[in-house]
mmCIF file with all atom_site columns, C-alpha atoms in Angstrom:
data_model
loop_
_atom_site.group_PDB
_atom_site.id
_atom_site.type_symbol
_atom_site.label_atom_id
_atom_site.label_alt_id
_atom_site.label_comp_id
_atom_site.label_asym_id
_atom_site.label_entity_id
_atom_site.label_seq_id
_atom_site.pdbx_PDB_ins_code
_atom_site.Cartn_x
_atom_site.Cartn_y
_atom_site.Cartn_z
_atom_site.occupancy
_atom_site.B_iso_or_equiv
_atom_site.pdbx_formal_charge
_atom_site.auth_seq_id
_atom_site.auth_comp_id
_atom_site.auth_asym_id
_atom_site.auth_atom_id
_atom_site.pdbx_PDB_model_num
ATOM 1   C CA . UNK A 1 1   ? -152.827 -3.159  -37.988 1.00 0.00 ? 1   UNK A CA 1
ATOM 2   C CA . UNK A 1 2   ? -151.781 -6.131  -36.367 1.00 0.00 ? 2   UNK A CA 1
ATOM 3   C CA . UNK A 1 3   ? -150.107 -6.354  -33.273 1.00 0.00 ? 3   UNK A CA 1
ATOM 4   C CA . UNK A 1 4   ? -149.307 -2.704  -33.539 1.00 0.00 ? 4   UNK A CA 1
ATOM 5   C CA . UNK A 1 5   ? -150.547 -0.468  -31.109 1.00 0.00 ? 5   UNK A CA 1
ATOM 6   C CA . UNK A 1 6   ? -151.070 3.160   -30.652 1.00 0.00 ? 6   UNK A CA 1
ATOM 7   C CA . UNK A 1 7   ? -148.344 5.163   -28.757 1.00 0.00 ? 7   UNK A CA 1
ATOM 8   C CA . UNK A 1 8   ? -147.210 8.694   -29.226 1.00 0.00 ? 8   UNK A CA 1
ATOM 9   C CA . UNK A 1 9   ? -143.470 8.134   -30.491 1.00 0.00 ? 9   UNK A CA 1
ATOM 10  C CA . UNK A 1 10  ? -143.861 4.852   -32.105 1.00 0.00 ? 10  UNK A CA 1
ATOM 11  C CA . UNK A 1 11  ? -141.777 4.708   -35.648 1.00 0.00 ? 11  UNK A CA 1
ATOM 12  C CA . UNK A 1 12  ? -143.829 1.879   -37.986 1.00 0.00 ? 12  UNK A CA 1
ATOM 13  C CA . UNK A 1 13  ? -143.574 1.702   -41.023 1.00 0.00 ? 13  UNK A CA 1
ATOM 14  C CA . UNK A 1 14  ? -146.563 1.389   -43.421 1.00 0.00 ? 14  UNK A CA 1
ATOM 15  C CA . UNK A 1 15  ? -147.052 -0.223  -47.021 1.00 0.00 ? 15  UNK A CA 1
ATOM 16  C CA . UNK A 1 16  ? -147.665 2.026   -50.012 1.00 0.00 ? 16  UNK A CA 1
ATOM 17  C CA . UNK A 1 17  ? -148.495 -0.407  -52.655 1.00 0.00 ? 17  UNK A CA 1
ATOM 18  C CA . UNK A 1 18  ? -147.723 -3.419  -52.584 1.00 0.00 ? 18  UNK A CA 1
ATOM 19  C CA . UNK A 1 19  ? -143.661 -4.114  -51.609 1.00 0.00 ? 19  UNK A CA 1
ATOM 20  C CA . UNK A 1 20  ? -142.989 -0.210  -50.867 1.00 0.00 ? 20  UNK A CA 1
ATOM 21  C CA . UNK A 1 21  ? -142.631 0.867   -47.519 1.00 0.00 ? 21  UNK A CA 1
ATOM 22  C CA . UNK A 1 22  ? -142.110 4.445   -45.714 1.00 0.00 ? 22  UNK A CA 1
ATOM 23  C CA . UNK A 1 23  ? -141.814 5.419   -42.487 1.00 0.00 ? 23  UNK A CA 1
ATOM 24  C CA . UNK A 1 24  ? -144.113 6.997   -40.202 1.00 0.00 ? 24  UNK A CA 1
ATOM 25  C CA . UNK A 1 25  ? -144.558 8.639   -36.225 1.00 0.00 ? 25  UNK A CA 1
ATOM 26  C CA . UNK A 1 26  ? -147.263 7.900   -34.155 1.00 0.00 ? 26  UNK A CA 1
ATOM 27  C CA . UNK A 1 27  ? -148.304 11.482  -32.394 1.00 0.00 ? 27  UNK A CA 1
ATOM 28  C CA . UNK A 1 28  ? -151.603 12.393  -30.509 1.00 0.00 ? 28  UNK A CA 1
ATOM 29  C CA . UNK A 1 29  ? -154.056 10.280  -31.640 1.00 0.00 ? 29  UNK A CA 1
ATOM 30  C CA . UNK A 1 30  ? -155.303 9.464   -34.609 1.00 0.00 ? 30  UNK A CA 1
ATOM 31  C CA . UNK A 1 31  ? -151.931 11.981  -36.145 1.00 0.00 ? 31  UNK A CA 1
ATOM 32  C CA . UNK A 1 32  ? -149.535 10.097  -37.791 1.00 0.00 ? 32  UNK A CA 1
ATOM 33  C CA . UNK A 1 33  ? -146.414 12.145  -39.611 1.00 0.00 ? 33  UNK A CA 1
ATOM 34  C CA . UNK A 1 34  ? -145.291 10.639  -42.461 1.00 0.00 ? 34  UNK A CA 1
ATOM 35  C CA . UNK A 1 35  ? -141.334 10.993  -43.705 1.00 0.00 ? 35  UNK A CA 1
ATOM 36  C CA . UNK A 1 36  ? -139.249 11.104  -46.606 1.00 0.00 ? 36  UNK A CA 1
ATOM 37  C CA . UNK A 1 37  ? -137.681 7.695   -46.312 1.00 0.00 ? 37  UNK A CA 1
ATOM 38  C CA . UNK A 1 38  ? -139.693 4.698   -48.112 1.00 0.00 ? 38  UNK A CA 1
ATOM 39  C CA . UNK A 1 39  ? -137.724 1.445   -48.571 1.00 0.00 ? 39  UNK A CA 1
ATOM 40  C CA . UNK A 1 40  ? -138.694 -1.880  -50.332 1.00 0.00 ? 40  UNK A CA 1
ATOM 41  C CA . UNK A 1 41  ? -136.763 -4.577  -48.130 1.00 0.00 ? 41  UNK A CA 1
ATOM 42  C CA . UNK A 1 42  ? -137.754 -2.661  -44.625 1.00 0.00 ? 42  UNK A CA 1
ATOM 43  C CA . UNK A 1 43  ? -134.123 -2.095  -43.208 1.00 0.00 ? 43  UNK A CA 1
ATOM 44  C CA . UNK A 1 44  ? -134.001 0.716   -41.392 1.00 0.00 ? 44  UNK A CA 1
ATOM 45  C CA . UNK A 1 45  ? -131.124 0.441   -39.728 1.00 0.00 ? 45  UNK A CA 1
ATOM 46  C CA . UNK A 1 46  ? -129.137 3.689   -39.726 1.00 0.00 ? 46  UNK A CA 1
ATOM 47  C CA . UNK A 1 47  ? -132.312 6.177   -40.399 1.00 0.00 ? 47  UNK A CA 1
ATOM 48  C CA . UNK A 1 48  ? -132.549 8.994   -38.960 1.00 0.00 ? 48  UNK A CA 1
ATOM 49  C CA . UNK A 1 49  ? -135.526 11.042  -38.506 1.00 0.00 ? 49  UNK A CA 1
ATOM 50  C CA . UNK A 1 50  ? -135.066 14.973  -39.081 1.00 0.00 ? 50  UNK A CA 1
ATOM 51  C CA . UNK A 1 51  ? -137.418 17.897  -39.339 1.00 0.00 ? 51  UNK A CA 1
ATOM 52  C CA . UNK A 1 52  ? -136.610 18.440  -43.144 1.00 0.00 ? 52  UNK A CA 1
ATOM 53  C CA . UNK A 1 53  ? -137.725 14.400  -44.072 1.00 0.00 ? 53  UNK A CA 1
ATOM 54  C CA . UNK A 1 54  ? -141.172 15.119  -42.738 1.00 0.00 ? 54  UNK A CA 1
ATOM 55  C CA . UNK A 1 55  ? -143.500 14.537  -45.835 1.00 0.00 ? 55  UNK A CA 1
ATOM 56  C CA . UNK A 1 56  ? -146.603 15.862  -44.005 1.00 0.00 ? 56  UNK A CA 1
ATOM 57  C CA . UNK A 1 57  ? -149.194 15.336  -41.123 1.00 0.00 ? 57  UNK A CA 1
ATOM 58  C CA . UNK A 1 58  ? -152.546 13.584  -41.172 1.00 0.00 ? 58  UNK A CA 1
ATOM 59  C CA . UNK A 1 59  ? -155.305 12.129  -39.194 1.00 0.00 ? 59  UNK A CA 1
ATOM 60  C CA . UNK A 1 60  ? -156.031 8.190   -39.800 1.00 0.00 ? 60  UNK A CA 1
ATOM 61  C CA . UNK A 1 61  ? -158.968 6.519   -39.246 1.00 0.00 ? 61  UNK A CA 1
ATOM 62  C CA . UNK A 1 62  ? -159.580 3.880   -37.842 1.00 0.00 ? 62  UNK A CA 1
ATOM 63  C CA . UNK A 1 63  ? -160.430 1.541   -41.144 1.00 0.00 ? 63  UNK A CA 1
ATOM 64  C CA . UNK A 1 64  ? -157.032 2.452   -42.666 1.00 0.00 ? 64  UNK A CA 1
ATOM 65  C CA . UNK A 1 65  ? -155.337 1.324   -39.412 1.00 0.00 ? 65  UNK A CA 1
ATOM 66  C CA . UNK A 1 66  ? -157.111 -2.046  -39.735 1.00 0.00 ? 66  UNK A CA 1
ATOM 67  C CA . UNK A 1 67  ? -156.754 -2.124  -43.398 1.00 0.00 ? 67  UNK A CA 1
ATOM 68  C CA . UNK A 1 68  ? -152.818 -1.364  -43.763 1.00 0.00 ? 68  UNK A CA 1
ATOM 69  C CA . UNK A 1 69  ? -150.214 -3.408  -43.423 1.00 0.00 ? 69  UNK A CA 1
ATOM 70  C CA . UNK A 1 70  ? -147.930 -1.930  -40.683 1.00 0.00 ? 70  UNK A CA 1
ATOM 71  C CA . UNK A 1 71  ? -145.111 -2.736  -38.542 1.00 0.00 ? 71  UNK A CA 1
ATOM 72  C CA . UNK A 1 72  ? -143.108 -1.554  -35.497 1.00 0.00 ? 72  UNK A CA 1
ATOM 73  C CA . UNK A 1 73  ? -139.733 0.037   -36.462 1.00 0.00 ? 73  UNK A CA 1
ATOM 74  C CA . UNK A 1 74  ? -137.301 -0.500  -33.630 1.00 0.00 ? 74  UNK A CA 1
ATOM 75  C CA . UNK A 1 75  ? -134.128 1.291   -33.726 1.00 0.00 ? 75  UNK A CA 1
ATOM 76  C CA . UNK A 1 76  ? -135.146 4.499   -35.518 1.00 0.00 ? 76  UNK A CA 1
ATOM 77  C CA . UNK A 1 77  ? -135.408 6.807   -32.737 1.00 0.00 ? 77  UNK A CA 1
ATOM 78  C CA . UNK A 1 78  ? -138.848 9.513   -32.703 1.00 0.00 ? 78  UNK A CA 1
ATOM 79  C CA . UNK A 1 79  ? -138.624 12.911  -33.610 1.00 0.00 ? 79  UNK A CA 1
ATOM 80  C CA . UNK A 1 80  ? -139.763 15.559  -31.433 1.00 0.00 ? 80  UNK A CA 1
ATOM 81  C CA . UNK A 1 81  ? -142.463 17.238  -33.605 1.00 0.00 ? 81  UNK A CA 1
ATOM 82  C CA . UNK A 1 82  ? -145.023 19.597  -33.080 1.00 0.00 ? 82  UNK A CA 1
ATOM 83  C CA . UNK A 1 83  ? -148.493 19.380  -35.149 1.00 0.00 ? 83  UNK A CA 1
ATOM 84  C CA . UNK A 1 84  ? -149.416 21.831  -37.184 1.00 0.00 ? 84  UNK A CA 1
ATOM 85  C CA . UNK A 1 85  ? -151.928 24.334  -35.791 1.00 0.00 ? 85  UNK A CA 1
ATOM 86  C CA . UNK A 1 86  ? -152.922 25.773  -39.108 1.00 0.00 ? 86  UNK A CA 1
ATOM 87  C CA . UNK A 1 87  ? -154.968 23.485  -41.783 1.00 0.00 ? 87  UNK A CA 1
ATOM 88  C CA . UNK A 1 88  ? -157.313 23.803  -44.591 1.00 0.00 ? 88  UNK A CA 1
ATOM 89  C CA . UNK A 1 89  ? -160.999 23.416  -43.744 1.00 0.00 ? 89  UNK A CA 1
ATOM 90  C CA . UNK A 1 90  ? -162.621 21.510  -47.212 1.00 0.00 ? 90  UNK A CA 1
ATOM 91  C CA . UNK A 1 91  ? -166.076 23.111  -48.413 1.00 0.00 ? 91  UNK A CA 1
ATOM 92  C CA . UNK A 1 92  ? -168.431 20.297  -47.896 1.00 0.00 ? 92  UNK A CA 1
ATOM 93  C CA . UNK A 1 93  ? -170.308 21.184  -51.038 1.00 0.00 ? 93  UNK A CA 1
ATOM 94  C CA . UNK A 1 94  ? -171.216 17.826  -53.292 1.00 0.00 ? 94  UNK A CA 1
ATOM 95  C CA . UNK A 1 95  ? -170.602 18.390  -56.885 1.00 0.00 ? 95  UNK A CA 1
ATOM 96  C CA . UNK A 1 96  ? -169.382 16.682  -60.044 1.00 0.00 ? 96  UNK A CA 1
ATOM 97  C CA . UNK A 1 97  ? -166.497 16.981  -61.558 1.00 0.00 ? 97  UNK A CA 1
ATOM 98  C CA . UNK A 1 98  ? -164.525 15.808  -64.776 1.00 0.00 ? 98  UNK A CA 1
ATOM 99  C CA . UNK A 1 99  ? -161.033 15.535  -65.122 1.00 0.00 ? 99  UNK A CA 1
ATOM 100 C CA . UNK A 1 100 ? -159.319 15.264  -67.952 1.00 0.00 ? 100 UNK A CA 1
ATOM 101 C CA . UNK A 1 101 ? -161.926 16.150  -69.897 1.00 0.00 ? 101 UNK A CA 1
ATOM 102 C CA . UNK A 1 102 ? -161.260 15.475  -73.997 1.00 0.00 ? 102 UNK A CA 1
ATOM 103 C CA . UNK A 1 103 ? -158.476 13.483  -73.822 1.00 0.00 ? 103 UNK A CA 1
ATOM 104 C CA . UNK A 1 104 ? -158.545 9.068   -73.615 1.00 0.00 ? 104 UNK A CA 1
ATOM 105 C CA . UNK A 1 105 ? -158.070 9.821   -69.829 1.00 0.00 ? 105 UNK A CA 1
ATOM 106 C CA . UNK A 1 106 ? -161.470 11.386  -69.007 1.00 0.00 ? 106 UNK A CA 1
ATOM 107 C CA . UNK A 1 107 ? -163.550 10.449  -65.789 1.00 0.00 ? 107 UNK A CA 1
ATOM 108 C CA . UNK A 1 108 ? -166.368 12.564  -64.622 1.00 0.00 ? 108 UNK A CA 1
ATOM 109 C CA . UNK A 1 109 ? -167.766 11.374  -60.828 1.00 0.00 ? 109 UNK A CA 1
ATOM 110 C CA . UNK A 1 110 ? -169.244 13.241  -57.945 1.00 0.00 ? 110 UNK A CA 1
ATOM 111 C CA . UNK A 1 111 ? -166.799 14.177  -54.990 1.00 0.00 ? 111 UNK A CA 1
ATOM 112 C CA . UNK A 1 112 ? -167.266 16.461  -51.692 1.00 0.00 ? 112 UNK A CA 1
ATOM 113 C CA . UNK A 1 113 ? -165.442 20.076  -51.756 1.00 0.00 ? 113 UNK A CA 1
ATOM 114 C CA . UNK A 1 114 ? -164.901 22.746  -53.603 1.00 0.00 ? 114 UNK A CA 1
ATOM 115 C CA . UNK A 1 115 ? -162.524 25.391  -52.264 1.00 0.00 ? 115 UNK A CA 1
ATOM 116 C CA . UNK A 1 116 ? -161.889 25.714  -48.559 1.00 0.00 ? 116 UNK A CA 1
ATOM 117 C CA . UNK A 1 117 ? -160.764 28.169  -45.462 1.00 0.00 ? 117 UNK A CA 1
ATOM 118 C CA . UNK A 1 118 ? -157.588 28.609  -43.607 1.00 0.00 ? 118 UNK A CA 1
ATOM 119 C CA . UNK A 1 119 ? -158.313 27.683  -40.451 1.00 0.00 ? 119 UNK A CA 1
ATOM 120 C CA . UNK A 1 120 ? -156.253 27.249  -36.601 1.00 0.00 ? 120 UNK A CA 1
ATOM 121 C CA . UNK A 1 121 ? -156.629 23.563  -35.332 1.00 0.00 ? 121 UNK A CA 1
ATOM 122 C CA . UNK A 1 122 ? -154.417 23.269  -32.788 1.00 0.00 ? 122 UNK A CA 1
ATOM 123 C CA . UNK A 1 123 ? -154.313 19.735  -32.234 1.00 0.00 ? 123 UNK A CA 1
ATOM 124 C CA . UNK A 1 124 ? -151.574 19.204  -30.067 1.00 0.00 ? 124 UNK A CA 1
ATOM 125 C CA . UNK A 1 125 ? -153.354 20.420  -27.063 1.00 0.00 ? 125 UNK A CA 1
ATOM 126 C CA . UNK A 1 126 ? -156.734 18.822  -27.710 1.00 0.00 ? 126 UNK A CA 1
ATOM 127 C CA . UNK A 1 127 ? -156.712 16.414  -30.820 1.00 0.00 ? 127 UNK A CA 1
ATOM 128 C CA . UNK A 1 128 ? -159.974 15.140  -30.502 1.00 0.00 ? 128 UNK A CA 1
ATOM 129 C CA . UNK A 1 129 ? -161.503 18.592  -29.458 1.00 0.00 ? 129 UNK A CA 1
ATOM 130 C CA . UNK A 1 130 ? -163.394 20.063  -27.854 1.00 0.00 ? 130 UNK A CA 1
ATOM 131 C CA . UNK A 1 131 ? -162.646 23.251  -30.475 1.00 0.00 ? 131 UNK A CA 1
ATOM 132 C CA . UNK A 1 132 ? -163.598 26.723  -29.946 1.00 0.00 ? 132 UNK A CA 1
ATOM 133 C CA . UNK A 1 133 ? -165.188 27.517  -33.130 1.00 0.00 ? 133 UNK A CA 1
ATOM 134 C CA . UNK A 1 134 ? -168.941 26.981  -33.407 1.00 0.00 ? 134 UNK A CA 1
ATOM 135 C CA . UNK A 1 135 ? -168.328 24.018  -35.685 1.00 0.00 ? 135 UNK A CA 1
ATOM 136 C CA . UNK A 1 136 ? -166.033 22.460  -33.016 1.00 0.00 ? 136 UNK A CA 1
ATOM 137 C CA . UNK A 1 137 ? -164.182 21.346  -35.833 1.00 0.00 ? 137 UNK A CA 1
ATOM 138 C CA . UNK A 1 138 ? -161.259 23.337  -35.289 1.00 0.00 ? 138 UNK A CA 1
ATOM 139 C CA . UNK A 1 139 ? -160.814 26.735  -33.136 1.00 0.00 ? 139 UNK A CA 1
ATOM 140 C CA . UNK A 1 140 ? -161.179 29.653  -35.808 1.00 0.00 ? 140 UNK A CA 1
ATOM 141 C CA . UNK A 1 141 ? -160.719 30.761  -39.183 1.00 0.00 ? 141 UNK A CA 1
ATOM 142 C CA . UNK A 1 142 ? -157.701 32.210  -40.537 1.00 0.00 ? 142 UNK A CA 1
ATOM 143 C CA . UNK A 1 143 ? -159.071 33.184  -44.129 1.00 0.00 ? 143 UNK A CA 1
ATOM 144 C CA . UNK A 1 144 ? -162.829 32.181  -45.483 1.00 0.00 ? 144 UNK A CA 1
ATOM 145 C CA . UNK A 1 145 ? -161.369 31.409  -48.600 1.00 0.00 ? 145 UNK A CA 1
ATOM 146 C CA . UNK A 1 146 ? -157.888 30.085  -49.767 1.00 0.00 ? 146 UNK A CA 1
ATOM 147 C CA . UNK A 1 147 ? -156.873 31.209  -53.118 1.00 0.00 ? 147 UNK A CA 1
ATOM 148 C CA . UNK A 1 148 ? -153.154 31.536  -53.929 1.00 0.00 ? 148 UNK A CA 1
ATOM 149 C CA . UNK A 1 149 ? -151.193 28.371  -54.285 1.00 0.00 ? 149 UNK A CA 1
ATOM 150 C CA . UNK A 1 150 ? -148.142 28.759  -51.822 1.00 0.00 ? 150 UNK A CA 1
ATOM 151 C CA . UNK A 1 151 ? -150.922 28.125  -49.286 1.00 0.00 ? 151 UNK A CA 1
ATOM 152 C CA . UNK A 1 152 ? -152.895 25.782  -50.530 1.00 0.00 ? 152 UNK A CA 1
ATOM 153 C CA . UNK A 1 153 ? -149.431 23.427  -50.943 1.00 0.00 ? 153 UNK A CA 1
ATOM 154 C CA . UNK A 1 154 ? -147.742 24.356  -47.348 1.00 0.00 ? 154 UNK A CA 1
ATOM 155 C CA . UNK A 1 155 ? -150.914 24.112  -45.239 1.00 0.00 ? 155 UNK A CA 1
ATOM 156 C CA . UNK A 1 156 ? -152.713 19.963  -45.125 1.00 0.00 ? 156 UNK A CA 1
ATOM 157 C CA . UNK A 1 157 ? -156.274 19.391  -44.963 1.00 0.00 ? 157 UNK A CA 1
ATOM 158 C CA . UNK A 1 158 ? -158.629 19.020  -41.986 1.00 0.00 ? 158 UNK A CA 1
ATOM 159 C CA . UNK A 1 159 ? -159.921 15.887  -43.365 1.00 0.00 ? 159 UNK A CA 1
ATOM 160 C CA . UNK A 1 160 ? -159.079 12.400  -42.014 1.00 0.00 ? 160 UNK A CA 1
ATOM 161 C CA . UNK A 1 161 ? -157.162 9.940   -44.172 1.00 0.00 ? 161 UNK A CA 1
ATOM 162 C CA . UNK A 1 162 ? -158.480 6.399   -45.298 1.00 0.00 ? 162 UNK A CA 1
ATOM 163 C CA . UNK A 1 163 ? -157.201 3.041   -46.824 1.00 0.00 ? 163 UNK A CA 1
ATOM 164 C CA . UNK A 1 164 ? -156.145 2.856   -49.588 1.00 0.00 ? 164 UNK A CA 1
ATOM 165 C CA . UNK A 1 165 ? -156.387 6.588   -51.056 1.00 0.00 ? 165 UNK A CA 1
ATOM 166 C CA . UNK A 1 166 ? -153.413 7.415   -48.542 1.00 0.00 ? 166 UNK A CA 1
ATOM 167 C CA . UNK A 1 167 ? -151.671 4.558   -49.611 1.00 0.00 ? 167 UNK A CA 1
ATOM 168 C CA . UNK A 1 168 ? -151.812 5.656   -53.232 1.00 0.00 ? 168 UNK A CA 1
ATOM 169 C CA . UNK A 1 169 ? -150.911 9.646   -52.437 1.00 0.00 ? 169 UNK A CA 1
ATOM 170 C CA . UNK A 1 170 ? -147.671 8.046   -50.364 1.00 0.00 ? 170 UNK A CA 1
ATOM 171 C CA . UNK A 1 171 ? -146.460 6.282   -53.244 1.00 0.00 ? 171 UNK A CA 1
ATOM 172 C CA . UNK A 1 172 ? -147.457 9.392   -55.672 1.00 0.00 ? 172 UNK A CA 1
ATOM 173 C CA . UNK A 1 173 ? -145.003 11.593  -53.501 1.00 0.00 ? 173 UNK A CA 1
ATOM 174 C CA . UNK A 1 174 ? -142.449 8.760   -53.455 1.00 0.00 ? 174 UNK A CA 1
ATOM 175 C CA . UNK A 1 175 ? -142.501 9.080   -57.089 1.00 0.00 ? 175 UNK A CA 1
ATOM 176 C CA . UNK A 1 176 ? -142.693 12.903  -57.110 1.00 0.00 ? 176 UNK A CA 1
ATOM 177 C CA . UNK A 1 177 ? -139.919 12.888  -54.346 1.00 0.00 ? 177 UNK A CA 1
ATOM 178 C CA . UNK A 1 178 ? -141.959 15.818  -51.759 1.00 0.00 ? 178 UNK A CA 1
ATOM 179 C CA . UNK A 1 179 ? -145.446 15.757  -50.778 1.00 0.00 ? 179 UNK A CA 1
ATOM 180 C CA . UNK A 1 180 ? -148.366 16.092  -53.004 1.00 0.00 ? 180 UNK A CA 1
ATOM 181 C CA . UNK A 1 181 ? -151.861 15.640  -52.039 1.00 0.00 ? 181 UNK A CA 1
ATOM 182 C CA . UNK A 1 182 ? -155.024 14.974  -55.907 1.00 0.00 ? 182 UNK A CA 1
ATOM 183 C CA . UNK A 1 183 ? -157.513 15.426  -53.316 1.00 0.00 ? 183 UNK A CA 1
ATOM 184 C CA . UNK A 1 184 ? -156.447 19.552  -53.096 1.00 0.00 ? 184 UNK A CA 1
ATOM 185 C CA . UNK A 1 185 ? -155.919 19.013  -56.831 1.00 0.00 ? 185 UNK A CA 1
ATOM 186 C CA . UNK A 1 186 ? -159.955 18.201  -57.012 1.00 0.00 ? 186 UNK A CA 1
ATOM 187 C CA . UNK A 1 187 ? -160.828 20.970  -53.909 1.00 0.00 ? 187 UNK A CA 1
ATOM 188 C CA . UNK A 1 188 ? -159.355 23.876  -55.540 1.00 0.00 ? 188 UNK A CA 1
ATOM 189 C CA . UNK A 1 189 ? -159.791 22.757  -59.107 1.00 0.00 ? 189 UNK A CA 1
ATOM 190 C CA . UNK A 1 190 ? -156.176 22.449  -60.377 1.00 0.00 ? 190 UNK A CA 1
ATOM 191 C CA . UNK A 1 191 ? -154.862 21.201  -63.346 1.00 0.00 ? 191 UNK A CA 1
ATOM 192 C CA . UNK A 1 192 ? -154.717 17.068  -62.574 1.00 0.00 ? 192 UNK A CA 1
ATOM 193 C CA . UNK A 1 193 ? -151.512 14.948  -63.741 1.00 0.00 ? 193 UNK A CA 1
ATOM 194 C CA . UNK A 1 194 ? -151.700 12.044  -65.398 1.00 0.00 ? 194 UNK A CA 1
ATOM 195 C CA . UNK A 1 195 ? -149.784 10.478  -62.726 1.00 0.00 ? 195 UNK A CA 1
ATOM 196 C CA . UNK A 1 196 ? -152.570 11.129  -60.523 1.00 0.00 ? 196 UNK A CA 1
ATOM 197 C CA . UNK A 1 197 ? -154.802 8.308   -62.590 1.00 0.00 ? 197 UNK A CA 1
ATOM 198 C CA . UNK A 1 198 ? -154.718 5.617   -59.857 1.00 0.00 ? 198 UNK A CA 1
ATOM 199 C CA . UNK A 1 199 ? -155.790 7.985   -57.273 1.00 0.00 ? 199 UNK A CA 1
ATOM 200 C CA . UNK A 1 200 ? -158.942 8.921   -59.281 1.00 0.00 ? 200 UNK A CA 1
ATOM 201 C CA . UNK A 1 201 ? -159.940 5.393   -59.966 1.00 0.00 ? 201 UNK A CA 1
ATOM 202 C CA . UNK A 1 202 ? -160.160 4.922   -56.604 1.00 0.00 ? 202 UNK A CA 1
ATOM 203 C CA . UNK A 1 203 ? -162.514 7.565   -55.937 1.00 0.00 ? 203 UNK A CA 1
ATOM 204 C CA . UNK A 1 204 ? -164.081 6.799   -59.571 1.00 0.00 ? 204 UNK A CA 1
ATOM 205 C CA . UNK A 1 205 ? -164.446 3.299   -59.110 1.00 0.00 ? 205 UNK A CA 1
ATOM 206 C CA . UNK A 1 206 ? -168.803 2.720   -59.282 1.00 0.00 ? 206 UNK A CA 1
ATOM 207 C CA . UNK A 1 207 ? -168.803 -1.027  -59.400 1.00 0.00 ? 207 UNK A CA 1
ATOM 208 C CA . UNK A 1 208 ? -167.415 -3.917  -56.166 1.00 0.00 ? 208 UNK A CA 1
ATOM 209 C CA . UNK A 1 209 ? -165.757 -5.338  -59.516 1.00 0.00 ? 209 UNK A CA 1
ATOM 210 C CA . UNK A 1 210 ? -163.878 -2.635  -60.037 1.00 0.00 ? 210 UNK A CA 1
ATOM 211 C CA . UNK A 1 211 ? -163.252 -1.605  -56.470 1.00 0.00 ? 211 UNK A CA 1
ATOM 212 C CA . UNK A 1 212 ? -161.621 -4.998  -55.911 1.00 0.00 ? 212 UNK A CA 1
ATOM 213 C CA . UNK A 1 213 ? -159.181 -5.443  -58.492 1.00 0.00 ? 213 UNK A CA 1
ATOM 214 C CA . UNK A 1 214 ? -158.026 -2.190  -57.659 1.00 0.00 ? 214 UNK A CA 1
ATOM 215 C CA . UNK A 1 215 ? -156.933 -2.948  -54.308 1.00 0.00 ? 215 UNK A CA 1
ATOM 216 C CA . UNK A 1 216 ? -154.668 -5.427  -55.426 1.00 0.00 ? 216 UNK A CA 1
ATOM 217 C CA . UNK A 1 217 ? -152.308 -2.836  -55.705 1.00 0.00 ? 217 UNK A CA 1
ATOM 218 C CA . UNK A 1 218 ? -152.342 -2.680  -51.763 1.00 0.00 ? 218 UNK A CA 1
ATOM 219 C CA . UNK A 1 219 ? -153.220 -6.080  -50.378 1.00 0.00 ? 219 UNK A CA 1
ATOM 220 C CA . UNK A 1 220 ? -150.898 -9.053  -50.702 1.00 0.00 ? 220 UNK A CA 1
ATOM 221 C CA . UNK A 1 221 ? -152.685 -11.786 -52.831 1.00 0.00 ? 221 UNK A CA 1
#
């Protein structure tokens, strides 16, 4: 991360791949809220946050701060957000999955998840916990099981983001121009675009070989 530190109300902005930039808020730590505006020659000059660019809210870890190249955005003034309070808590189930399957595209590989509940997190009074629920993973469930769709896309999940897979679902909603997440795609077993490919290679990926020349799409050469 450089010589950027943490510090609710920071604007930085934060490489996709490679030479596209968007624009992000530091909240309670480790939340960062991520906005419509991505930009290739990092002039910001002018922006100006509102409530209706925000693309959506995640925890980071702290290997995709390391990882990323980011930078302080002076200028752009913070927006006063709230977190959200309701998310969706993955089933931690390990299975295999194919995606794909028939077609030149098809990749079969084990992942973590399969369905998940609606649950209340509310993270902007205690973002690191302690939570009420039993898990003390968040403070209680909404729903046991999340079914319809309009859910599933307005609520994010519980899980905490890592380079470069958040790099690569950044530049997939730059392209798709709003926020959309493969990894819910894979949860609740929804039909996978093409345009998700990169994504899956990442997650795919079984050999260092392949792993490396796959982050070139992230890290400067």
């Amino acid at each position: 991360m450089g010589r950027v530190t943490w510090s609710a109300g920071n604007v930085i902005d934060v490489e996709t791949r490679r030479g596209l930039f968007v624009l992000a808020q530091m909240c309670k730590s480790p939340y960062l809220v991520f906005f419509r505006h991505f930009r290739r020659d990092r002039d910001w000059q002018g922006t100006r946050l509102a409530p209706a660019d925000v693309l959506f809210c995640t925890a980071v870890t702290r290997q995709f701060l390391k990882s990323s190249t980011i930078g302080r955005v002076k200028g752009v003034a913070p927006l006063d957000v709230d977190l959200p309070t309701v998310w969706i808590h993955p089933d931690a189930t390990s299975r295999r999955v194919t995606v794909w399957e028939g077609t030149p595209h098809e990749r079969s590989f084990f992942t973590i998840g399969r369905g998940g509940a609606l649950v209340r997190k509310d993270v902007n009074r205690h973002a690191g916990g302690p939570f009420k629920h039993p898990s003390g993973v968040f403070d209680e469930i909404i729903e046991p099981s999340v079914t319809d769709i309009e859910t599933i896309e307005r609520h994010e999940l519980t899980t905490i983001a890592v380079f470069p897979l958040l790099q690569e679902r950044l530049f997939l909603c730059h392209g798709a121009g709003k926020s959309v997440d493969p990894e819910k795609h894979l949860l609740f077993d929804l039909p996978m675009p093409f345009a998700f490919e990169p994504y899956i290679e990442l997650i795919a990926a079984s050999t260092e070989e392949e792993r490396c020349a796959l982050l070139e799409r992230y890290v400067g050469g």
